C-alpha atoms as a printed R data frame, in Angstrom:
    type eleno elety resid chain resno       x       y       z
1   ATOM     1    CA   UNK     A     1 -12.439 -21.487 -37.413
2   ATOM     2    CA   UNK     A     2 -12.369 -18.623 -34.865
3   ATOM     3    CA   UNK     A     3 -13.736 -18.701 -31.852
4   ATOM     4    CA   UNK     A     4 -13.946 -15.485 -29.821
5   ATOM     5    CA   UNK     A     5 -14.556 -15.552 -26.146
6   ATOM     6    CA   UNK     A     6 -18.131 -14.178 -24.987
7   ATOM     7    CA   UNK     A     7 -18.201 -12.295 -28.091
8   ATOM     8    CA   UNK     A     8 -22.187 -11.837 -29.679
9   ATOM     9    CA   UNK     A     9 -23.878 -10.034 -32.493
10  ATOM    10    CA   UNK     A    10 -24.637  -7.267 -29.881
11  ATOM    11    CA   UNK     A    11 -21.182  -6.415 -29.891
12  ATOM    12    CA   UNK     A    12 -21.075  -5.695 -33.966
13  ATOM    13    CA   UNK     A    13 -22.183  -2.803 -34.656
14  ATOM    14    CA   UNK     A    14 -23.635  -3.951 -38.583
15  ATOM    15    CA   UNK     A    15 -25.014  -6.382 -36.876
16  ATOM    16    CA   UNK     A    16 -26.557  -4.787 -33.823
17  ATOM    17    CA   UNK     A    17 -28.179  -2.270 -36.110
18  ATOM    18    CA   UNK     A    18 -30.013  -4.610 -38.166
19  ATOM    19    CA   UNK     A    19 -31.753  -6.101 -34.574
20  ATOM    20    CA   UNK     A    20 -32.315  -2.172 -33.475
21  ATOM    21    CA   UNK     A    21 -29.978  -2.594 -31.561
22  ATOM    22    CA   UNK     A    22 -26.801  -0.277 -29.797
23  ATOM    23    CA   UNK     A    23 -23.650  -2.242 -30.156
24  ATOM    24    CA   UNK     A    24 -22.435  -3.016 -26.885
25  ATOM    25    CA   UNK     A    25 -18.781  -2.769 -27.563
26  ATOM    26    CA   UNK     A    26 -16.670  -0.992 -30.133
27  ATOM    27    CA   UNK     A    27 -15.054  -3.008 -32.600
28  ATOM    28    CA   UNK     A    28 -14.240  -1.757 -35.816
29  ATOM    29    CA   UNK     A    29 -12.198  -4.079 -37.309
30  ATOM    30    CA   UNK     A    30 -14.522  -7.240 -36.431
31  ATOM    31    CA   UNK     A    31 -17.027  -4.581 -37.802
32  ATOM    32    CA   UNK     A    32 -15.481  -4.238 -41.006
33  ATOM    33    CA   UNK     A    33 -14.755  -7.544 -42.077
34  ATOM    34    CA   UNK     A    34 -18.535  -8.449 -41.254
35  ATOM    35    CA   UNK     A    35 -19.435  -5.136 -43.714
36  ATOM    36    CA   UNK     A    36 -17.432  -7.353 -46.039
37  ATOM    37    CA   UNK     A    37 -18.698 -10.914 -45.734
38  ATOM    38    CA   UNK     A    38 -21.557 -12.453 -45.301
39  ATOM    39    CA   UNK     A    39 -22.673 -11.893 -41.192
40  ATOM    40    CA   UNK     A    40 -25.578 -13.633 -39.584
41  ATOM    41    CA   UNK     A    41 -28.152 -11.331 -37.439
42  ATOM    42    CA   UNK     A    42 -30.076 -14.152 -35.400
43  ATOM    43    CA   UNK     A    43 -27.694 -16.313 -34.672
44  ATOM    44    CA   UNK     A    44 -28.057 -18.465 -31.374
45  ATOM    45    CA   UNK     A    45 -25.806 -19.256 -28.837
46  ATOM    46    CA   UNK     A    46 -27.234 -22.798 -26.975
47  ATOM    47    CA   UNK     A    47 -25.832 -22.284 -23.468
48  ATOM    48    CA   UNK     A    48 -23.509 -20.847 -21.675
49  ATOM    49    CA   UNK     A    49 -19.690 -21.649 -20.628
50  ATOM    50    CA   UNK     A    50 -17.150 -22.578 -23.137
51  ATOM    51    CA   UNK     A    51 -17.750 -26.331 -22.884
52  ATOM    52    CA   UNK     A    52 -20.805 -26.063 -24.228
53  ATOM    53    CA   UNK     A    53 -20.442 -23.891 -26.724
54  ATOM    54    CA   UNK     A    54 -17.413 -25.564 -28.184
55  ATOM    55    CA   UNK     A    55 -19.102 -29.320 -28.291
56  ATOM    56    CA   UNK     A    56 -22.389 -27.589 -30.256
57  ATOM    57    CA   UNK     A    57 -19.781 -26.590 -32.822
58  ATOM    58    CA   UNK     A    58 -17.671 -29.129 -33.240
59  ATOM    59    CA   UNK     A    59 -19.813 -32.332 -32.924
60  ATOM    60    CA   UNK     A    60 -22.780 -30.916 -34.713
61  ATOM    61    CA   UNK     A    61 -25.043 -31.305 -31.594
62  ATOM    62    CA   UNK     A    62 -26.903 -29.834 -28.827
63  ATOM    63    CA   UNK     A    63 -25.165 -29.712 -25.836
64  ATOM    64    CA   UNK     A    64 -27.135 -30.223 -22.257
65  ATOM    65    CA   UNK     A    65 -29.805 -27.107 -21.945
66  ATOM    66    CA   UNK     A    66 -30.282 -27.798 -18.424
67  ATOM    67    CA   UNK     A    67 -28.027 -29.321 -15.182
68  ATOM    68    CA   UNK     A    68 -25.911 -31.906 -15.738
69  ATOM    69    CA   UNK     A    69 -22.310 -33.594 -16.899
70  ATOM    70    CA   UNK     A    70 -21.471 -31.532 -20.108
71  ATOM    71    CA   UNK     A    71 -21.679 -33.266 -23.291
72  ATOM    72    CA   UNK     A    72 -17.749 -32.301 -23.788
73  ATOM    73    CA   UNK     A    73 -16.537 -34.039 -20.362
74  ATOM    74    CA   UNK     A    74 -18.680 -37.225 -20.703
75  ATOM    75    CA   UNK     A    75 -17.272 -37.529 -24.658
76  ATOM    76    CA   UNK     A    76 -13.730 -36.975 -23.385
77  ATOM    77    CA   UNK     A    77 -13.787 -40.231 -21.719
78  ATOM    78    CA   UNK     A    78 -15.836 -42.200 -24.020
79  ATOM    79    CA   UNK     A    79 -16.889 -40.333 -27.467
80  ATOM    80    CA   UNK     A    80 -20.594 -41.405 -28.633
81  ATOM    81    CA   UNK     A    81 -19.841 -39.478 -31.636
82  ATOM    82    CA   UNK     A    82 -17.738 -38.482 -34.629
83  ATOM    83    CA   UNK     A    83 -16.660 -35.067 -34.352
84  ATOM    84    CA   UNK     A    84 -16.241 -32.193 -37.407
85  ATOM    85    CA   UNK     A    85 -12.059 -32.659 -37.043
86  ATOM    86    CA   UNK     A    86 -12.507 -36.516 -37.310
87  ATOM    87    CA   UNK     A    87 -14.184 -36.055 -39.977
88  ATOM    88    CA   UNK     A    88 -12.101 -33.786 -41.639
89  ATOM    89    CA   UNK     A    89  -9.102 -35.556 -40.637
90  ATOM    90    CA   UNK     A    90 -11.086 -38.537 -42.498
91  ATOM    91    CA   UNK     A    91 -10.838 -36.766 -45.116
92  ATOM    92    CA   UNK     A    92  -7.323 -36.266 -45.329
93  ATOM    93    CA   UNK     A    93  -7.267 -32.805 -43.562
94  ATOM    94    CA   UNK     A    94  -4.276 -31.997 -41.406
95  ATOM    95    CA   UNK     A    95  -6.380 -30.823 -38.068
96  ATOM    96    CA   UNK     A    96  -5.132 -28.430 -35.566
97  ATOM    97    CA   UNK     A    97  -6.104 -26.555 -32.574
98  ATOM    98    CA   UNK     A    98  -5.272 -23.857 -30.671
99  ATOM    99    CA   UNK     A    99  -6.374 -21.986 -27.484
100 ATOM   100    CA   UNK     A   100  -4.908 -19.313 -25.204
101 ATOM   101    CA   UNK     A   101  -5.822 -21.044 -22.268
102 ATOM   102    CA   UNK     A   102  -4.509 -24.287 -20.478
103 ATOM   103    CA   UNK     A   103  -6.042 -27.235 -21.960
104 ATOM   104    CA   UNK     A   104  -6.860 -29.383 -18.817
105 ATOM   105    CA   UNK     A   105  -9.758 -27.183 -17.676
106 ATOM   106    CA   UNK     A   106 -13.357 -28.397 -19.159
107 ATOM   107    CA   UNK     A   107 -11.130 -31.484 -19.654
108 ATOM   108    CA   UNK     A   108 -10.269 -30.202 -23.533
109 ATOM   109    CA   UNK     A   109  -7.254 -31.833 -23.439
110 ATOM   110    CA   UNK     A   110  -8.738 -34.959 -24.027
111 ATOM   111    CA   UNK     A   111 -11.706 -34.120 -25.499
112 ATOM   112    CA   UNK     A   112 -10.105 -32.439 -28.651
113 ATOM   113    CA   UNK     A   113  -7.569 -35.141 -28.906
114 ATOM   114    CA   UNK     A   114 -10.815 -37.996 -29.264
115 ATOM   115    CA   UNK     A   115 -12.391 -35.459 -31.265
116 ATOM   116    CA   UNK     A   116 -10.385 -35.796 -33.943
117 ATOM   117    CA   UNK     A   117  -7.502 -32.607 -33.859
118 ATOM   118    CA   UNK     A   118  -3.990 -34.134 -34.345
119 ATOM   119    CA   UNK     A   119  -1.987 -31.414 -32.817
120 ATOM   120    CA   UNK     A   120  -3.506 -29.923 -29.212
121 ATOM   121    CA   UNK     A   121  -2.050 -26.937 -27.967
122 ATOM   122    CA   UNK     A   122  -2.628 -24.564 -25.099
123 ATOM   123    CA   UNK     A   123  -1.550 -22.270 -22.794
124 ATOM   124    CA   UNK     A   124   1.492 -23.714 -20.272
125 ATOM   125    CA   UNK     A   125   2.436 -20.752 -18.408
126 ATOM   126    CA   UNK     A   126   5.943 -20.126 -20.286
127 ATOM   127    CA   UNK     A   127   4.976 -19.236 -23.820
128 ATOM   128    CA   UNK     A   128   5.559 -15.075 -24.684
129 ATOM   129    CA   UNK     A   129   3.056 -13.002 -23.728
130 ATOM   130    CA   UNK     A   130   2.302  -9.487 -23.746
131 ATOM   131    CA   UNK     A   131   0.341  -9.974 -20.444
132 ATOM   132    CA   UNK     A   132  -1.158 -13.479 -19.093
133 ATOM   133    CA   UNK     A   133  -2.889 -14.769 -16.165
134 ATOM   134    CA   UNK     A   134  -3.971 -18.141 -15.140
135 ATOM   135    CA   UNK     A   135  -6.726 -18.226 -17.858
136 ATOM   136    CA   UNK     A   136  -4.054 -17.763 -20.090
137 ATOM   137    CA   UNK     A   137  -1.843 -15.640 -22.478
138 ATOM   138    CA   UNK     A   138  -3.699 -11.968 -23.978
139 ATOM   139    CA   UNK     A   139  -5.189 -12.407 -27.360
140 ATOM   140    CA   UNK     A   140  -2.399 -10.468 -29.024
141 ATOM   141    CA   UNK     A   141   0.315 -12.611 -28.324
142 ATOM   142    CA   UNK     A   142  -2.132 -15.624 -29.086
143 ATOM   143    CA   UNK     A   143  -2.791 -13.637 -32.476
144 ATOM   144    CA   UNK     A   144   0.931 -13.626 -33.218
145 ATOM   145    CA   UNK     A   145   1.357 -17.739 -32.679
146 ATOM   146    CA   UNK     A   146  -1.893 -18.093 -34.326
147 ATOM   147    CA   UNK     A   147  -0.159 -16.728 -37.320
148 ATOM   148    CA   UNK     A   148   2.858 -18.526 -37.229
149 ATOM   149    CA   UNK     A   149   0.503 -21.664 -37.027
150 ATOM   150    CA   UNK     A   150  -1.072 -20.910 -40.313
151 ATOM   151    CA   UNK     A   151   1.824 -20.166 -41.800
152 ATOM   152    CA   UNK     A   152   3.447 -23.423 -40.810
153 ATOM   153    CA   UNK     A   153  -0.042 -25.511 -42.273
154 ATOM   154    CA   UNK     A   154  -0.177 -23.474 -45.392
155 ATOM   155    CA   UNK     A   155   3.508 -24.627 -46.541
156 ATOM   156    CA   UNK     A   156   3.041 -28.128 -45.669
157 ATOM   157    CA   UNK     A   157   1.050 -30.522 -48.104
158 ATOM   158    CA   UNK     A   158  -2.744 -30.793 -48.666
159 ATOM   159    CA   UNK     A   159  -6.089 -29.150 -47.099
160 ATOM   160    CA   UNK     A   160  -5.787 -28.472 -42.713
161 ATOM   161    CA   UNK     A   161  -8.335 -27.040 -40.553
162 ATOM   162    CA   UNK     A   162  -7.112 -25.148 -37.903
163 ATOM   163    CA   UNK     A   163  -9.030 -24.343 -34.899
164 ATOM   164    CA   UNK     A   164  -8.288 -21.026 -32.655
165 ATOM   165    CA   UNK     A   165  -9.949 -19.778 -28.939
166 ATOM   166    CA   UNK     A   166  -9.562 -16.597 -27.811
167 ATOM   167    CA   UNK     A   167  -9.730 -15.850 -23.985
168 ATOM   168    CA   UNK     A   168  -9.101 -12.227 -23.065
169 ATOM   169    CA   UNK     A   169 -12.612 -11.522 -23.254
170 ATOM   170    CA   UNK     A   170 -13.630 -13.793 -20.551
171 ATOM   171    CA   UNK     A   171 -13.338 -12.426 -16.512
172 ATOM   172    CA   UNK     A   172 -10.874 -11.203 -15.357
173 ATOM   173    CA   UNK     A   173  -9.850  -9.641 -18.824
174 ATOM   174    CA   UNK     A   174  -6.197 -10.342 -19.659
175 ATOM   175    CA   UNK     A   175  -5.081  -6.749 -20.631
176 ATOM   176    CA   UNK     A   176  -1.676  -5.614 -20.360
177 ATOM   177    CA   UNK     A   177  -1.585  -2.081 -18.573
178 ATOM   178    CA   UNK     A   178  -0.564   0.181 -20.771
179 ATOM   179    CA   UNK     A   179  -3.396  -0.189 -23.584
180 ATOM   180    CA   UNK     A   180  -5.896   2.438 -23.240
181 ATOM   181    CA   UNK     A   181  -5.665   2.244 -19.131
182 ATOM   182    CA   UNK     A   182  -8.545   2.396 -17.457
183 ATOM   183    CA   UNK     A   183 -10.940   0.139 -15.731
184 ATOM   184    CA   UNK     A   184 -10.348  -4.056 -15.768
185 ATOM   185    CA   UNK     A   185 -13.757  -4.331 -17.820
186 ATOM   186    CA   UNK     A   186 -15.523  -6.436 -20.946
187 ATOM   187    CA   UNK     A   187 -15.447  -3.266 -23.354
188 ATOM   188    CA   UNK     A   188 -12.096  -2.631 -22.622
189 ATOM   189    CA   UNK     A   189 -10.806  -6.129 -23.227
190 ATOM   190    CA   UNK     A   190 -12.960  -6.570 -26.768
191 ATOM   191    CA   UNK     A   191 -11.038  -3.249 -27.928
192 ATOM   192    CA   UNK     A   192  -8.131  -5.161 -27.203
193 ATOM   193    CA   UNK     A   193  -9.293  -8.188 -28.972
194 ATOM   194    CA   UNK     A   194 -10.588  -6.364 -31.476
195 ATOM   195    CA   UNK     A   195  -7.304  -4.705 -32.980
196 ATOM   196    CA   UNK     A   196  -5.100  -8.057 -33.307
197 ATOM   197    CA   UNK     A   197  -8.272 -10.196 -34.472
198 ATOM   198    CA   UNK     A   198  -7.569  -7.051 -36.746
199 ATOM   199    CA   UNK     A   199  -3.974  -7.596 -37.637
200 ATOM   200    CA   UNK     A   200  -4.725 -11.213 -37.966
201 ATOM   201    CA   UNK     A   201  -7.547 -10.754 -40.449
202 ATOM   202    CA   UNK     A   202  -5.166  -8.537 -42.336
203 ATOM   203    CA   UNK     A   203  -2.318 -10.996 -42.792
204 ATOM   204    CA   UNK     A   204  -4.575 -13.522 -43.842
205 ATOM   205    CA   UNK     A   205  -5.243 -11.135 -46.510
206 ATOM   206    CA   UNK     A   206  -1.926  -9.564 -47.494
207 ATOM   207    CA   UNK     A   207  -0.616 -13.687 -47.659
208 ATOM   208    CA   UNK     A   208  -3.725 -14.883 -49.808
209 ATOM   209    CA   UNK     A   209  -4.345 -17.395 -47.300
210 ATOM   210    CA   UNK     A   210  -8.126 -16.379 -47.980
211 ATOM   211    CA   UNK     A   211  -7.906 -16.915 -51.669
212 ATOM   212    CA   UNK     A   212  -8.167 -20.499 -50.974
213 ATOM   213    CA   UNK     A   213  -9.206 -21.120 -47.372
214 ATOM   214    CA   UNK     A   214 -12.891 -20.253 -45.365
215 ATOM   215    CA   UNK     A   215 -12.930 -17.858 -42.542
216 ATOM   216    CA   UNK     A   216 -15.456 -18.923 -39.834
217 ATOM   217    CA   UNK     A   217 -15.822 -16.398 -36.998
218 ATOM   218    CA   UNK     A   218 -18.490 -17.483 -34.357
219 ATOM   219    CA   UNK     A   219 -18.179 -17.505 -30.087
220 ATOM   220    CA   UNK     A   220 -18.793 -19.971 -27.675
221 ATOM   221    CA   UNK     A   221 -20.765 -18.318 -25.737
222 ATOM   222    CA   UNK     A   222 -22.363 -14.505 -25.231
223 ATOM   223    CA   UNK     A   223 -21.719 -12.446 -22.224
224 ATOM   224    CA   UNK     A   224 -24.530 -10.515 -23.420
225 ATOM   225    CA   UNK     A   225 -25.265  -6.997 -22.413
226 ATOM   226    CA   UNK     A   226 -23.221  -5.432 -19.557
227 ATOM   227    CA   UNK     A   227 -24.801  -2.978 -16.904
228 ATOM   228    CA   UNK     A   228 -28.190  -2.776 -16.130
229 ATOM   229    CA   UNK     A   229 -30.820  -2.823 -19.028
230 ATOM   230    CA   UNK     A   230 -34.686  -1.873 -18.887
231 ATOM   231    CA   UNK     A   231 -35.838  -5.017 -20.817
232 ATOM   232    CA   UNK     A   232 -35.183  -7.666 -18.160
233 ATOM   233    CA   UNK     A   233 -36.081 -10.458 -20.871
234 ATOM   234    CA   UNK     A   234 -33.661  -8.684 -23.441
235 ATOM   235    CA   UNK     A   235 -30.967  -9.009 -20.747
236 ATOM   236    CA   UNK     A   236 -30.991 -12.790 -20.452
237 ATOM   237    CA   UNK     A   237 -31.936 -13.698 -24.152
238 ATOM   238    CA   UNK     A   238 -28.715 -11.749 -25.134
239 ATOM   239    CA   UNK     A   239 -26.357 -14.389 -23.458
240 ATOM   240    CA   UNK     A   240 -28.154 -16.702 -26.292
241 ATOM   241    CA   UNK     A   241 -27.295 -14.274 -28.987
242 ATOM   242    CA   UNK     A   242 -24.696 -15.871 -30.770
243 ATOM   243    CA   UNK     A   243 -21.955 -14.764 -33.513
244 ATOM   244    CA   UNK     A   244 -21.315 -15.541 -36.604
245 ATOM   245    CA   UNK     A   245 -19.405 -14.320 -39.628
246 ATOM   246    CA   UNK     A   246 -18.291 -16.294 -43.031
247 ATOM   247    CA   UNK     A   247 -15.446 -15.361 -45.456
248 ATOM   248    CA   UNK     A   248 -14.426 -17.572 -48.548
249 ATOM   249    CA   UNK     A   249 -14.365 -18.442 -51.961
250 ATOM   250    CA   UNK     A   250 -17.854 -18.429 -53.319
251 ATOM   251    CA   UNK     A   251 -19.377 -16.643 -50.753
252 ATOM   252    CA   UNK     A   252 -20.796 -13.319 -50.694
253 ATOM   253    CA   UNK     A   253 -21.036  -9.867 -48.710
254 ATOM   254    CA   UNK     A   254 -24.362  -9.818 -47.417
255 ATOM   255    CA   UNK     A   255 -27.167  -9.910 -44.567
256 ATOM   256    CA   UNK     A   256 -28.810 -13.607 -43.484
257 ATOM   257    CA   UNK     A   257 -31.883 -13.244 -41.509
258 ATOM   258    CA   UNK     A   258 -32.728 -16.953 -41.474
259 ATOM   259    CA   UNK     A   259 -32.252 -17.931 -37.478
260 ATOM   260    CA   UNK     A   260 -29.067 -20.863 -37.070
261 ATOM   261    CA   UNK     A   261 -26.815 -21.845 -34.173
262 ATOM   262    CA   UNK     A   262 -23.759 -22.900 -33.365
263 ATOM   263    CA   UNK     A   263 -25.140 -27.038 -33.657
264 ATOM   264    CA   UNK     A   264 -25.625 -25.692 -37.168
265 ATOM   265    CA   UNK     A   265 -22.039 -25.400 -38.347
266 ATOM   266    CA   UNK     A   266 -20.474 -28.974 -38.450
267 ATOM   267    CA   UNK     A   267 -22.767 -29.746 -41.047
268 ATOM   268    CA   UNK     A   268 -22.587 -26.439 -42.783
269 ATOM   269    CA   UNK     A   269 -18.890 -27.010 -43.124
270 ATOM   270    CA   UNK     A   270 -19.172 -30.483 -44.316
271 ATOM   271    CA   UNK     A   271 -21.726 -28.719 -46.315
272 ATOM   272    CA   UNK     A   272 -19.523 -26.107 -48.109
273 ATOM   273    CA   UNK     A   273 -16.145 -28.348 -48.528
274 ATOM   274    CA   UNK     A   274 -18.472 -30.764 -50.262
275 ATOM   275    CA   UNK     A   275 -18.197 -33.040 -47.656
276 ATOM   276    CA   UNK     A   276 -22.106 -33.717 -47.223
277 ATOM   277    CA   UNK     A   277 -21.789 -37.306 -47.612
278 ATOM   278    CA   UNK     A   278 -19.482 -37.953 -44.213
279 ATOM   279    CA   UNK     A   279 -21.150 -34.985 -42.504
280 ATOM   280    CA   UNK     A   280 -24.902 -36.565 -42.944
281 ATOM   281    CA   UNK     A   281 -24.929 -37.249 -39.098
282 ATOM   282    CA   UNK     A   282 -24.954 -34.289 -37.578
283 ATOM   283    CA   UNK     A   283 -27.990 -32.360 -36.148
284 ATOM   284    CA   UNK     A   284 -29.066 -29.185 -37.931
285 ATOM   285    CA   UNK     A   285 -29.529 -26.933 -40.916
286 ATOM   286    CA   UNK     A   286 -26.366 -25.757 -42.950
287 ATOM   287    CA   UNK     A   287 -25.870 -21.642 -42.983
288 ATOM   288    CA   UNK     A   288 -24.975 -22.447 -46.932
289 ATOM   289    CA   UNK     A   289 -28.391 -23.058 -47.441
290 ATOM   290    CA   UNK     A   290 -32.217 -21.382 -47.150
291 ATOM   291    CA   UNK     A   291 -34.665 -23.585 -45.985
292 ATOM   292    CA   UNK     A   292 -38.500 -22.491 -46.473
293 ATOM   293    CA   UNK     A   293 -39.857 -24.410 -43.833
294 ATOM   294    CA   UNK     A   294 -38.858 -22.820 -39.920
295 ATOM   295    CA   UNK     A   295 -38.169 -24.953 -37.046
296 ATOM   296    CA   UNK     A   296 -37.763 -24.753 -33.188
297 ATOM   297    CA   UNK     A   297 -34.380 -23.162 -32.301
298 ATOM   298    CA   UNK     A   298 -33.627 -24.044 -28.587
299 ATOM   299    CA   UNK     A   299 -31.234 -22.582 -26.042
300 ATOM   300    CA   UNK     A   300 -31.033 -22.209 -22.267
301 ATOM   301    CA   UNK     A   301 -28.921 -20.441 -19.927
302 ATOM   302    CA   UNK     A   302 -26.994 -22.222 -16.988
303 ATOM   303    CA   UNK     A   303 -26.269 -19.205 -15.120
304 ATOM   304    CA   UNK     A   304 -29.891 -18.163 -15.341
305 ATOM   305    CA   UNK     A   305 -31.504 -21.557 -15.026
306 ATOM   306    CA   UNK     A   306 -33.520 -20.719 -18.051
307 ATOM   307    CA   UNK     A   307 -34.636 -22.229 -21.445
308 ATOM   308    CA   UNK     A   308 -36.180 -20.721 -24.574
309 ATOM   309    CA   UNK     A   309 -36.916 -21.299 -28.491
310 ATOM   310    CA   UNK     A   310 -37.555 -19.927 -30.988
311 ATOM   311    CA   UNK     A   311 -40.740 -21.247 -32.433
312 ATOM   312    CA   UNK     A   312 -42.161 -22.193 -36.089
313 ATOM   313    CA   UNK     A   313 -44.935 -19.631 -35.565
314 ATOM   314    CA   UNK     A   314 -42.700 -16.545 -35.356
315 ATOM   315    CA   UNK     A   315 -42.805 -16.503 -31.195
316 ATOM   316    CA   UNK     A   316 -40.225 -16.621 -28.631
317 ATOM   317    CA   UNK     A   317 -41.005 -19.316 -26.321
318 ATOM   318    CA   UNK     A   318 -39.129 -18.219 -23.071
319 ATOM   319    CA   UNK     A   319 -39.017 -20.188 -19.457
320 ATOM   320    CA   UNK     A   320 -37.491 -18.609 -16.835
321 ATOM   321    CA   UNK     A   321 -35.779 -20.052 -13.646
322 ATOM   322    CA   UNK     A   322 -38.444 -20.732 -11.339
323 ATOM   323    CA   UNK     A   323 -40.204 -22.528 -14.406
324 ATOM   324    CA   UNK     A   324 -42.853 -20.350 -15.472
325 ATOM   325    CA   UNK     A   325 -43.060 -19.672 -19.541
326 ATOM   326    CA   UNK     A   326 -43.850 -16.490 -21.273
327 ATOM   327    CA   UNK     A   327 -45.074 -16.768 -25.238
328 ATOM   328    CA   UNK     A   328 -43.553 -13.800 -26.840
329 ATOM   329    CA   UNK     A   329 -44.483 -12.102 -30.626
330 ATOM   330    CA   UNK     A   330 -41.483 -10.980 -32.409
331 ATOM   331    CA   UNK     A   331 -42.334  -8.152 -34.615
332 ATOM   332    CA   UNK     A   332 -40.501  -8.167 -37.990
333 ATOM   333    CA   UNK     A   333 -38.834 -10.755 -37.332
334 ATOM   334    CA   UNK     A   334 -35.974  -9.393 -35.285
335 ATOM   335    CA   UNK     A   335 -35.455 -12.148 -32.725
336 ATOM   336    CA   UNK     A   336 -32.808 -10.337 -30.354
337 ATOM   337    CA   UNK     A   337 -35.077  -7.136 -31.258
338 ATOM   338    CA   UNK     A   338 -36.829  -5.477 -29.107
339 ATOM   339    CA   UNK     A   339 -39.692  -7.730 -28.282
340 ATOM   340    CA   UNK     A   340 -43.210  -7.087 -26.395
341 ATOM   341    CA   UNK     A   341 -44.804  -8.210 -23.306
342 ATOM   342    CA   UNK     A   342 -45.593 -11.936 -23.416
343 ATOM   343    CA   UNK     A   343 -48.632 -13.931 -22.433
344 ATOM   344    CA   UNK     A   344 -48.466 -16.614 -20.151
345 ATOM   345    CA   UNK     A   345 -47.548 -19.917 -21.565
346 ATOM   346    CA   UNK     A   346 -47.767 -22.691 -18.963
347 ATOM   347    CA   UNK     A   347 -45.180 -24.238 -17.081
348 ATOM   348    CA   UNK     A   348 -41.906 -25.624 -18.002
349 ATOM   349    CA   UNK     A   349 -41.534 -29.800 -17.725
350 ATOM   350    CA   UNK     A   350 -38.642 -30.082 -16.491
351 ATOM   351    CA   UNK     A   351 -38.462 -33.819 -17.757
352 ATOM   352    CA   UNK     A   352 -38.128 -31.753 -21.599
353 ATOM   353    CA   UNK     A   353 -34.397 -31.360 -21.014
């Protein structure tokens, strides 16, 4: 499981297309192995900040769409639920995770610990790095340990799961100076990321550690599009526009246009290891599957102080800050597309979240 910082479909170019969209970043090797798997074009991200994000995913769950203690700080003290690595873990999975950042920030320490991971490890300040700052190390030297960490699980005993955040694509950009120089900026750090996801995605190949093993790729969060942009709404629903790409035995190359988000994948990984049974409890639809009938999709946006959904009828439900809500068609069905002007929908209740 792969979890790149910020990152969003918008910043894919296969999958930017398909929403009529210019990718926002260039990427070719993320590109490629979407070409070659099976990438999702309306895929939500529920909130912003990596707390968030990161609970959705691995507790099968929405986190808070509004103010309020995160989900992943209250359950670090006193868990309400069982999380996708306990479950795993359960299940006689060796469970690992690794970040490029220091672990006691969004209290992750001791959330991933209760959630189930056996080993925890972060960023300390001493490990190599190429470049680092105090978010942590750059995402090729985290690339590098990542791969000695899957080597080290695949010659042990039995199935692991092995968790991995990037963070050089979150402000300030951890860059070292000498790749492409120019300005400290988002584009320039995802080029960065981009060629070592690369070089990790090819040794997972060259090894055959994907003969046998799935290959999530998803974000915690979107930064969404950078600079200005003439579709004000476009500009904040594209910090909901998630990521989300799936490699593996059984599954394959293709285009899903059925909307999911990030609450969506504990189950769907329960879902595909056969695990349905011990995975029954958590929220959502699995990405494994079609499902005829639609459903509301929520998000909201923190930094904005908005919410929005994605409705059974084909609309986009969207409420901005100061609580006023906009009913939006979506034409073709392109829900990060380019959408028209909406018609007033009410108020928000703010009693909803």
């Amino acid at each position: 499981l792969v979890v790149l910082e910020s990152l969003s479909g918008l910043h894919v170019e296969s999958i930017a297309r398909e929403q009529g969209r210019e990718p926002d970043a260039d990427m070719p090797a993320l590109d490629a192995l979407a070409r070659r798997s099976l990438r999702y074009v309306d895929f939500v991200s529920h909130q912003r900040k990596t707390n968030r994000g990161l609970y959705a995913l691995l507790c099968g769950e929405l986190p808070n769409l509004g103010d309020g203690t995160p989900k992943m700080s209250a359950a670090a003290e006193a868990p309400w639920r069982v999380c996708l690595p306990e479950v795993l873990r359960r299940a006689g999975y060796r469970t690992s995770y690794l970040q490029a950042a220091p672990l006691s920030f969004m209290l992750k320490d001791r959330f991933m610990a209760r959630a189930g991971f056996e080993r925890v490890k972060g960023y300390h300040g001493d490990e190599h790095a190429y470049t680092h700052s105090a978010w942590g190390v750059d995402d090729r030297a985290f690339f590098e340990e990542a791969s000695r960490e899957v080597a080290s699980l695949r010659a042990g005993e039995g199935p692991w799961f092995l968790t991995l955040l990037t963070v050089g694509t979150h402000h300030p950009y951890i860059v070292p100076d000498d790749f492409e120089p120019g300005p400290r900026s988002f584009r320039r750090a995802a080029a960065y990321l981009d060629r070592y996801f690369g070089e990790f995605v090819r040794q997972l190949e060259e090894s055959g550690a994907l003969d046998d093993t799935l290959l999530v790729v998803t974000s915690d969060e979107s930064t969404g599009i950078a600079g200005f942009d003439t579709e004000p709404l476009f500009k904040g629903l594209s910090q909901n526009w998630g990521l989300l790409v799936l490699r593996g035995p059984g599954i394959p190359q293709g285009i899903v246009r059925e909307p999911f988000g990030l609450a969506d994948l504990a189950l769907s990984i329960g879902d595909y290891l056969g695990l349905g049974d011990r995975a029954a409890h958590f929220f959502g639809r699995s990405v494994f599957r079609h499902y005829t009938t639609p459903r509301h999709l929520f998000f909201g946006n923190g930094n904005l102080g908005s919410l929005g959904m994605f409705e059974p009828e084909g609309t986009l439900l969207a409420c901005s800050g100061n609580g006023e809500c906009r009913r939006h068609a979506v034409p073709d069905g392109r829900w990060f597309g380019v959408l028209p002007e909406g018609t007033p929908a009410g108020d928000a209740d703010p009693g909803v979240v």
